[in-house]
Backbone as CSV, one residue per row, in Angstrom:
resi,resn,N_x,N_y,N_z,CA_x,CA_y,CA_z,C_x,C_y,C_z
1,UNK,100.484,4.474,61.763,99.467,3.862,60.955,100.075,2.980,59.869
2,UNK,101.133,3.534,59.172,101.678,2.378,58.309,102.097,1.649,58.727
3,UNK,103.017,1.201,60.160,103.777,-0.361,60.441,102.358,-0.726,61.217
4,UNK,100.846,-0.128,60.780,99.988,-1.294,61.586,99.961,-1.709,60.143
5,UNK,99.628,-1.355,59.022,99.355,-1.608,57.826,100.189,-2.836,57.621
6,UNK,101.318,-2.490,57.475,102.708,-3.590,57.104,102.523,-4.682,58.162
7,UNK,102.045,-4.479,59.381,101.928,-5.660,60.077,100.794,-6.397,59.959
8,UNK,99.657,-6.070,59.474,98.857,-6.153,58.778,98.921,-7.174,57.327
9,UNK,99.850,-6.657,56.766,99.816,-7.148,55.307,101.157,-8.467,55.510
10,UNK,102.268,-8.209,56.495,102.773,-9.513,56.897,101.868,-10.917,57.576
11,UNK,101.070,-10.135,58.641,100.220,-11.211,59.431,99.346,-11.770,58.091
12,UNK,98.936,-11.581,56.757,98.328,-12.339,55.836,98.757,-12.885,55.041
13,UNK,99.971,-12.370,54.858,101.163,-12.985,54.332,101.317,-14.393,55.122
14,UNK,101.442,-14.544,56.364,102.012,-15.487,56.804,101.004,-16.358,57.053
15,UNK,99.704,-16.058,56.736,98.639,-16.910,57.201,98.545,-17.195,56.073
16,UNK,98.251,-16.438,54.683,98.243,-17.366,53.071,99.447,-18.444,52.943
17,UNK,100.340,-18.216,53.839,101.760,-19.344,52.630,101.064,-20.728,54.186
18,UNK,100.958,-19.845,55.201,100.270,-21.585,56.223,99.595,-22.124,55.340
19,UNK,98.545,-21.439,55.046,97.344,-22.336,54.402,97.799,-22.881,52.948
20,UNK,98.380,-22.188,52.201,98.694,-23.272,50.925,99.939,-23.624,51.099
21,UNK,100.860,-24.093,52.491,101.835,-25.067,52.756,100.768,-26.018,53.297
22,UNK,99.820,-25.789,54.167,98.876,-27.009,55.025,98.451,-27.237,53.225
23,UNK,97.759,-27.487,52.555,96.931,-27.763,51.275,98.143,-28.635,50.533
24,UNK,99.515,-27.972,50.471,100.968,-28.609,49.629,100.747,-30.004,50.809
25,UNK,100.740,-29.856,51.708,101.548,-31.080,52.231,100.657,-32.638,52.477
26,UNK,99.216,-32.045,51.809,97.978,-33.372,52.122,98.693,-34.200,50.672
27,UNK,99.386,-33.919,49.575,99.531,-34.719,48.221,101.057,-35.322,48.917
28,UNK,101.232,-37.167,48.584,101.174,-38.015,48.645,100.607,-39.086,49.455
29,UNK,102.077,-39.922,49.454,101.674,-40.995,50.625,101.189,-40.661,51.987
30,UNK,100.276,-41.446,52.839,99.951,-41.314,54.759,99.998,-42.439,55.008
31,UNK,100.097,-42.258,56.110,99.575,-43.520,57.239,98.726,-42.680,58.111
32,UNK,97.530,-43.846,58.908,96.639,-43.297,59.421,96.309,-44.251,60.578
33,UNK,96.225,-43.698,61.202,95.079,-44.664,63.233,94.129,-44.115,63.509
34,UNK,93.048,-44.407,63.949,91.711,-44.324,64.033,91.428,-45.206,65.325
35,UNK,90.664,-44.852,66.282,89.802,-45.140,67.341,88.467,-44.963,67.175
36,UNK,87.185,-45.276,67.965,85.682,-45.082,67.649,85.034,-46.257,68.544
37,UNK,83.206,-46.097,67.707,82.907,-46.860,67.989,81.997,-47.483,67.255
38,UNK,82.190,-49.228,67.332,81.155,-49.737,66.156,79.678,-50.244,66.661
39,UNK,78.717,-49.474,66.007,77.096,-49.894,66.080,76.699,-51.414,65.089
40,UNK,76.283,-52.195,65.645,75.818,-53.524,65.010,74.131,-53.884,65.281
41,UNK,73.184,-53.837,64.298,72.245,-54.778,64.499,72.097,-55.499,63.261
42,UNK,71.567,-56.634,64.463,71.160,-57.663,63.418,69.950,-58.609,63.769
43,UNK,69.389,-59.482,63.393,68.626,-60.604,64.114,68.666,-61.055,63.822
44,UNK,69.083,-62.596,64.998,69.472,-63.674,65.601,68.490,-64.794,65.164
45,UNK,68.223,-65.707,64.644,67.325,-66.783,64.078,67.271,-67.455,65.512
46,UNK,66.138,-67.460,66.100,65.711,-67.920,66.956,65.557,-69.771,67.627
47,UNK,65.887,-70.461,66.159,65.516,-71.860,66.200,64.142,-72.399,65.818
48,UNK,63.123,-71.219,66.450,61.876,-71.631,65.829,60.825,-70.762,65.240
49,UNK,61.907,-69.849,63.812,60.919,-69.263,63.180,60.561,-67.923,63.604
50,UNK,61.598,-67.296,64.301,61.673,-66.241,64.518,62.709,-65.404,64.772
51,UNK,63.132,-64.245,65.146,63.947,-63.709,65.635,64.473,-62.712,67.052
52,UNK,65.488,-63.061,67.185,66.218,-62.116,68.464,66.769,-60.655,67.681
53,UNK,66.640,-59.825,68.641,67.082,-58.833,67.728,68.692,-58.271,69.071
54,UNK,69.445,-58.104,67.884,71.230,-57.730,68.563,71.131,-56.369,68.258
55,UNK,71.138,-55.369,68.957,71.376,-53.926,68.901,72.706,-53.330,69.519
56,UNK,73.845,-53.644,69.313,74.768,-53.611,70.595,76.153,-52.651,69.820
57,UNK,76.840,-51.916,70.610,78.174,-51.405,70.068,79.536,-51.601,71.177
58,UNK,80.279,-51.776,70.108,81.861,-51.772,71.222,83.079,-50.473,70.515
59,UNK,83.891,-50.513,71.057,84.863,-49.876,71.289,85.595,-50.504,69.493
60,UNK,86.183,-49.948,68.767,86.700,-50.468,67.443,88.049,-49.282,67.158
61,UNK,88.936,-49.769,66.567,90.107,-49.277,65.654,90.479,-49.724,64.832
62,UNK,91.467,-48.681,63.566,91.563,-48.882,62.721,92.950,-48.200,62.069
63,UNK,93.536,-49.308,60.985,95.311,-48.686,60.770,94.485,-48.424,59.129
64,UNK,95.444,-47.429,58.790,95.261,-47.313,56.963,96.311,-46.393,56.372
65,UNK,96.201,-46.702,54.987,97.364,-45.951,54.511,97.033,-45.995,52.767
66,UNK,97.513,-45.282,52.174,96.592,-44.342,51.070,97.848,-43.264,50.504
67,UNK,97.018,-43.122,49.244,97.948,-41.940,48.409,96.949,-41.179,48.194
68,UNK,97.372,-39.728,48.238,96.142,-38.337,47.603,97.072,-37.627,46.711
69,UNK,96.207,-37.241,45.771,96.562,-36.683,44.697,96.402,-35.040,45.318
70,UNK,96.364,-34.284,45.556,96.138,-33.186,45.649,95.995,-32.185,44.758
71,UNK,94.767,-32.226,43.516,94.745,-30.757,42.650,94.112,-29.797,43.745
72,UNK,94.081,-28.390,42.317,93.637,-27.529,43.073,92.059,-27.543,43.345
73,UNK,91.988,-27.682,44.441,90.755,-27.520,45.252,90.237,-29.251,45.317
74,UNK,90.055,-29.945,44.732,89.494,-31.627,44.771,91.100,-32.232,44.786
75,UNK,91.153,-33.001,46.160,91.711,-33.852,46.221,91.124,-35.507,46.037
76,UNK,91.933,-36.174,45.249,91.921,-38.062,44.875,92.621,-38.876,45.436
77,UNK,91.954,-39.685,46.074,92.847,-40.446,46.348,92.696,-42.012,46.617
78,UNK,93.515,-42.708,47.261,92.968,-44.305,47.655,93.303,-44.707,48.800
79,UNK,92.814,-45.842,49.370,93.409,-45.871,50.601,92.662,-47.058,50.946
80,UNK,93.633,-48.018,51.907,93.515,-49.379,52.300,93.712,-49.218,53.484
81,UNK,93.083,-50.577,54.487,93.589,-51.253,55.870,93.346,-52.118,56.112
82,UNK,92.997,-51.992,57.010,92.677,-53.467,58.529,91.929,-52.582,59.648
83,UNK,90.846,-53.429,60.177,90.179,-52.823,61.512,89.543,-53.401,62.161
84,UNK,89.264,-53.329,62.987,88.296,-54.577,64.325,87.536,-53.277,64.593
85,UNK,86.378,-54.170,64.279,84.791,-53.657,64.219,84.097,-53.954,66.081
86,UNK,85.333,-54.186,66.840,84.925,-54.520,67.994,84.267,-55.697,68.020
87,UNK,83.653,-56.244,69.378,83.322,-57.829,69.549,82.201,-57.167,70.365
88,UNK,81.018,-56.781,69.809,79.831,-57.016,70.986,79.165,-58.028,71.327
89,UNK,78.845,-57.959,72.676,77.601,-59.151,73.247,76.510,-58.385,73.579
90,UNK,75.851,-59.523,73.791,74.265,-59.044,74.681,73.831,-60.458,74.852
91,UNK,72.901,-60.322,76.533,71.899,-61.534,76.908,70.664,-61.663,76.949
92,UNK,70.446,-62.174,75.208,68.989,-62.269,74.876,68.653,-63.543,75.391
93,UNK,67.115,-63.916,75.687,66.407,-64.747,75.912,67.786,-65.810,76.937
94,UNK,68.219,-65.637,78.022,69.053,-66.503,78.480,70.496,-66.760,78.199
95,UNK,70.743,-66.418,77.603,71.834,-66.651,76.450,72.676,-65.884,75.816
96,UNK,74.194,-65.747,76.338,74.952,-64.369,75.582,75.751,-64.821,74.208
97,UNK,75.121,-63.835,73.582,74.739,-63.434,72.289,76.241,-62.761,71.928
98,UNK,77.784,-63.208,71.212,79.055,-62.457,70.688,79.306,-62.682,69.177
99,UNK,79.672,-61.540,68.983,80.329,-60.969,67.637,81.483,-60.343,67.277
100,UNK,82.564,-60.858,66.891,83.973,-60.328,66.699,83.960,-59.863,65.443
101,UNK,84.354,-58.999,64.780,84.199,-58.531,63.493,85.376,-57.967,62.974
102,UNK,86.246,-58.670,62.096,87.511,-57.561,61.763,87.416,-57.926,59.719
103,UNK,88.251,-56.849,59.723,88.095,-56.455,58.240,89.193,-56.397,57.134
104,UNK,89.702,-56.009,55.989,89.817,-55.364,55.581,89.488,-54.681,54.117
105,UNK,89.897,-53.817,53.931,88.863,-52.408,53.059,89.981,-51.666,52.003
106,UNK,89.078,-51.249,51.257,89.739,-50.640,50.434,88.812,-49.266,49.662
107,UNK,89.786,-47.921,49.898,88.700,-46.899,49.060,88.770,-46.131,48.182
108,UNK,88.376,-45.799,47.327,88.179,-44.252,46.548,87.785,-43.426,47.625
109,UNK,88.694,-42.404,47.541,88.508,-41.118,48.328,88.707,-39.724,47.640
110,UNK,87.420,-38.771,47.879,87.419,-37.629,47.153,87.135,-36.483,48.076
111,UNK,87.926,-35.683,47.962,87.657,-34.253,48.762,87.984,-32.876,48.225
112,UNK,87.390,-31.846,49.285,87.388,-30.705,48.991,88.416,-30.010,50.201
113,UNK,89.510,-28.999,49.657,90.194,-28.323,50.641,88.802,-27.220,50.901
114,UNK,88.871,-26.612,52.308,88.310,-25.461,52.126,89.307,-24.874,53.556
115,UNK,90.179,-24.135,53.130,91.595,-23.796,54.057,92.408,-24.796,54.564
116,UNK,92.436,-24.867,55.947,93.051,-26.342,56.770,92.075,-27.374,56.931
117,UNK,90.665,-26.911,56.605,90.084,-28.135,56.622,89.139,-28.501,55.534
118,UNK,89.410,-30.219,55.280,89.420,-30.861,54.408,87.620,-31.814,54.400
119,UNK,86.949,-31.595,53.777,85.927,-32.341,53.796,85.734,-33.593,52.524
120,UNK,85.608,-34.748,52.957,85.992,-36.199,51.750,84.793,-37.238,52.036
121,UNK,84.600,-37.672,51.103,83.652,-38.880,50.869,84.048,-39.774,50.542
122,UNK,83.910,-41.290,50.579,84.552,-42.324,50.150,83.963,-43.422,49.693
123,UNK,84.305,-44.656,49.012,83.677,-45.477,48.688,84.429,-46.643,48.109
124,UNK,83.878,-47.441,48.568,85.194,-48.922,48.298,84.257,-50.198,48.588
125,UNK,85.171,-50.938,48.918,84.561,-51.975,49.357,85.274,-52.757,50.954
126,UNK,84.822,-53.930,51.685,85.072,-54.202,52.809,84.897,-55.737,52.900
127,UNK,86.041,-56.482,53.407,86.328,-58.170,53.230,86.337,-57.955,54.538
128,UNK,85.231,-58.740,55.358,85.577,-58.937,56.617,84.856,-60.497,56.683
129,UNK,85.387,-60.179,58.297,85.401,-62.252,58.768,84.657,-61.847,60.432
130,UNK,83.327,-62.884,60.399,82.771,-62.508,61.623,82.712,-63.929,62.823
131,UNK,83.283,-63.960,63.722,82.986,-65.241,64.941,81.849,-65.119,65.641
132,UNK,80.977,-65.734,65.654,80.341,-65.739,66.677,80.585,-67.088,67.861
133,UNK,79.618,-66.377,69.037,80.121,-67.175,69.987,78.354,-67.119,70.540
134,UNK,77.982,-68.008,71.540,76.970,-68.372,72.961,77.524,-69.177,73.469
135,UNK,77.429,-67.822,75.025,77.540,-68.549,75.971,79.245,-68.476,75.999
136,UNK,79.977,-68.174,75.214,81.077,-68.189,75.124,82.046,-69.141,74.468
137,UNK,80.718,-69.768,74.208,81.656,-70.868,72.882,81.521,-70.363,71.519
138,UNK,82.471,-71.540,71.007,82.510,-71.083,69.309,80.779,-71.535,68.632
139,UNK,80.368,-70.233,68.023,78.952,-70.788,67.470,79.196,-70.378,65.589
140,UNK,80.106,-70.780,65.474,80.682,-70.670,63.949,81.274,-69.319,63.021
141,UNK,81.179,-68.914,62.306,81.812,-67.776,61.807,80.809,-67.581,60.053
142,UNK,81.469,-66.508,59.588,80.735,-66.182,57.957,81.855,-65.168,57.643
143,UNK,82.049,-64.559,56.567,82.226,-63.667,55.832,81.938,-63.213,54.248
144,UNK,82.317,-62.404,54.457,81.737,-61.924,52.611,82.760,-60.358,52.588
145,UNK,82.444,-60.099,51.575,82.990,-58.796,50.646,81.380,-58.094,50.435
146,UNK,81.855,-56.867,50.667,80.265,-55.732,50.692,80.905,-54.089,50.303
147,UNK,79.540,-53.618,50.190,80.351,-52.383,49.602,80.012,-51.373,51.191
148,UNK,81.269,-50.192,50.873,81.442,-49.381,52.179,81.593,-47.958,51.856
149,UNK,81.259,-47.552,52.918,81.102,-45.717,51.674,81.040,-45.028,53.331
150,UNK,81.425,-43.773,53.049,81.939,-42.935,54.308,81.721,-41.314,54.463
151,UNK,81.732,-40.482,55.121,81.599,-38.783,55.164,82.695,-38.570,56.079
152,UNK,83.846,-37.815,55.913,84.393,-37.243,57.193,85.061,-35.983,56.602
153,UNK,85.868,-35.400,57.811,86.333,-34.239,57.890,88.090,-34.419,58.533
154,UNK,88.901,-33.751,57.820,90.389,-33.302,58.878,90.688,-31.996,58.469
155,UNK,91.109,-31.621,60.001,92.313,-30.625,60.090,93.501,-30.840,59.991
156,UNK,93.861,-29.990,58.926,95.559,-29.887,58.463,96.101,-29.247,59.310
157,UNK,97.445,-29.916,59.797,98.335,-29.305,60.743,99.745,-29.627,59.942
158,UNK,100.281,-28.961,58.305,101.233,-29.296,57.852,101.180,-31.071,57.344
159,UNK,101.961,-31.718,57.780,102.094,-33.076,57.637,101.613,-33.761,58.561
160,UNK,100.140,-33.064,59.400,99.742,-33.710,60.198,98.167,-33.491,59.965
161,UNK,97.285,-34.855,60.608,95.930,-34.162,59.902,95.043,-34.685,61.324
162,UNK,94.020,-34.059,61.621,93.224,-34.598,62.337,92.064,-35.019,62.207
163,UNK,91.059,-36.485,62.290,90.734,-36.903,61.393,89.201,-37.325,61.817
164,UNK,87.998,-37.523,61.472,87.239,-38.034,62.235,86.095,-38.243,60.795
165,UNK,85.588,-39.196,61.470,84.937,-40.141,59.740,83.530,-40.793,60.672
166,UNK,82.626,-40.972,59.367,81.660,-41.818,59.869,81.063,-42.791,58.553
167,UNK,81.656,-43.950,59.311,81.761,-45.090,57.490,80.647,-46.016,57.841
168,UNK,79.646,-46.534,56.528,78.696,-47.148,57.078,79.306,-48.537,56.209
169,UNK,78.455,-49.858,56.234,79.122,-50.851,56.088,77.504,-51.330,55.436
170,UNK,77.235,-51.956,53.793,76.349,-51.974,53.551,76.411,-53.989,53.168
171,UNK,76.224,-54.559,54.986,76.828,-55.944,54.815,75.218,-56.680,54.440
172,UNK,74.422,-57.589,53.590,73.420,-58.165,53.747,72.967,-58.764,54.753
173,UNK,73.470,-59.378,55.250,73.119,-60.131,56.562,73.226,-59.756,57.941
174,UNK,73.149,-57.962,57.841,72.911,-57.433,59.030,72.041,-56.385,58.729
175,UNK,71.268,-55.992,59.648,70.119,-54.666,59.519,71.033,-53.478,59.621
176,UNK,72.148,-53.326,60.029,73.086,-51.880,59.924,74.252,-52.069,60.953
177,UNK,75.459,-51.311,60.143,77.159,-51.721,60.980,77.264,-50.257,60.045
178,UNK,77.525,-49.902,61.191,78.378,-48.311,61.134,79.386,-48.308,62.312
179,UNK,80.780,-47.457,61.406,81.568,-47.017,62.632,81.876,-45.365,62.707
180,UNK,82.125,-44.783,64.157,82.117,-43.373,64.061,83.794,-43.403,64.800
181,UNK,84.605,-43.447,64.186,86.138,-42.610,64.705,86.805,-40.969,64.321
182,UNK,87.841,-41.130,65.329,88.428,-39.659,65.312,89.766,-40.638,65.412
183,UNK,91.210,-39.853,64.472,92.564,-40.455,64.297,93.500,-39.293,63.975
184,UNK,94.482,-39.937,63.827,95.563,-38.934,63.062,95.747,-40.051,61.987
185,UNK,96.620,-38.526,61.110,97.338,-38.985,59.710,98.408,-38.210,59.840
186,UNK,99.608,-39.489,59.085,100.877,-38.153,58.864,100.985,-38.656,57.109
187,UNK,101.315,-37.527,56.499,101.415,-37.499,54.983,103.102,-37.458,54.988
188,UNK,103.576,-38.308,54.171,105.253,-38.522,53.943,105.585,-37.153,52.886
């Protein structure tokens, strides 16, 4: 009965120093990759006083890299990239309808440890540049700066995190651009 005890009180032993080595190792620098997918609508000015409506999503990724502060229990932090919002089409009224969308962003990021996994909210802003095309030609381009704000979750694996986010994109001149990815992070 006592070496179940002692094995017992080692097996929590070794599971408390995991969990506040996984918690030690989220404070500094990362780099981060991200895969997903980006949702776009918008509507299309028709020519005469009306509109097409674009409901369409593609395939999108994303590089970033960021510092976290790690206190106890709220982690701070920041974090920048680059990402392609994917290029959807669609063939409204005759006519295919493309959108290339790439970015880059910058965030305030705030979270909560709760063991190995980490729950964070974010909020920044997003410089992106959009092409459009019909038909497959060039039908001109726009961009702007907008604000961007996010919910996700990772699992700590030491200096490794697993990552999955859902960031919405609050651009004026579209009815809604959200992206949903899953990535890794490694913390230096």
């Amino acid at each position: 009965m006592q070496s179940l005890r002692r094995g017992l009180a080692a097996s929590a032993l070794a599971a408390a120093l995991l969990v506040s080595g996984t918690a030690m190792a989220d404070s500094g620098f990362y780099l981060g990759g991200s895969v997903g997918n980006t949702a776009l609508e918008v509507n299309i000015d028709d020519g005469v006083g009306g509109f097409l409506p674009f409901d369409e999503s593609d395939f999108s990724w994303k590089l970033y890299g960021g510092y976290n502060f790690d206190l106890p229990v709220l982690n701070l932090g920041v974090e920048g990239g680059y990402r392609s919002l994917g290029g959807p089409s669609a063939t409204i009224a005759a006519e295919t309808f493309g959108i290339d969308i790439t970015a880059w962003d910058v965030f305030g990021v705030a979270g909560f440890d709760l063991g190995p996994v980490t729950l964070f909210g974010k909020l920044g802003m997003i410089s992106w540049d959009a092409d459009f095309t019909v038909d497959g030609f060039d039908a001109g381009s726009d961009d702007s700066q907008d604000t961007a704000y996010g919910l996700g979750a990772s699992f700590n694996l030491g200096s490794f995190q697993l990552r999955a986010e859902y960031e919405m994109f609050d651009v004026s001149t579209v009815e809604d651009l959200y992206m949903l990815s899953a990535g890794f992070v490694y913390t230096f």
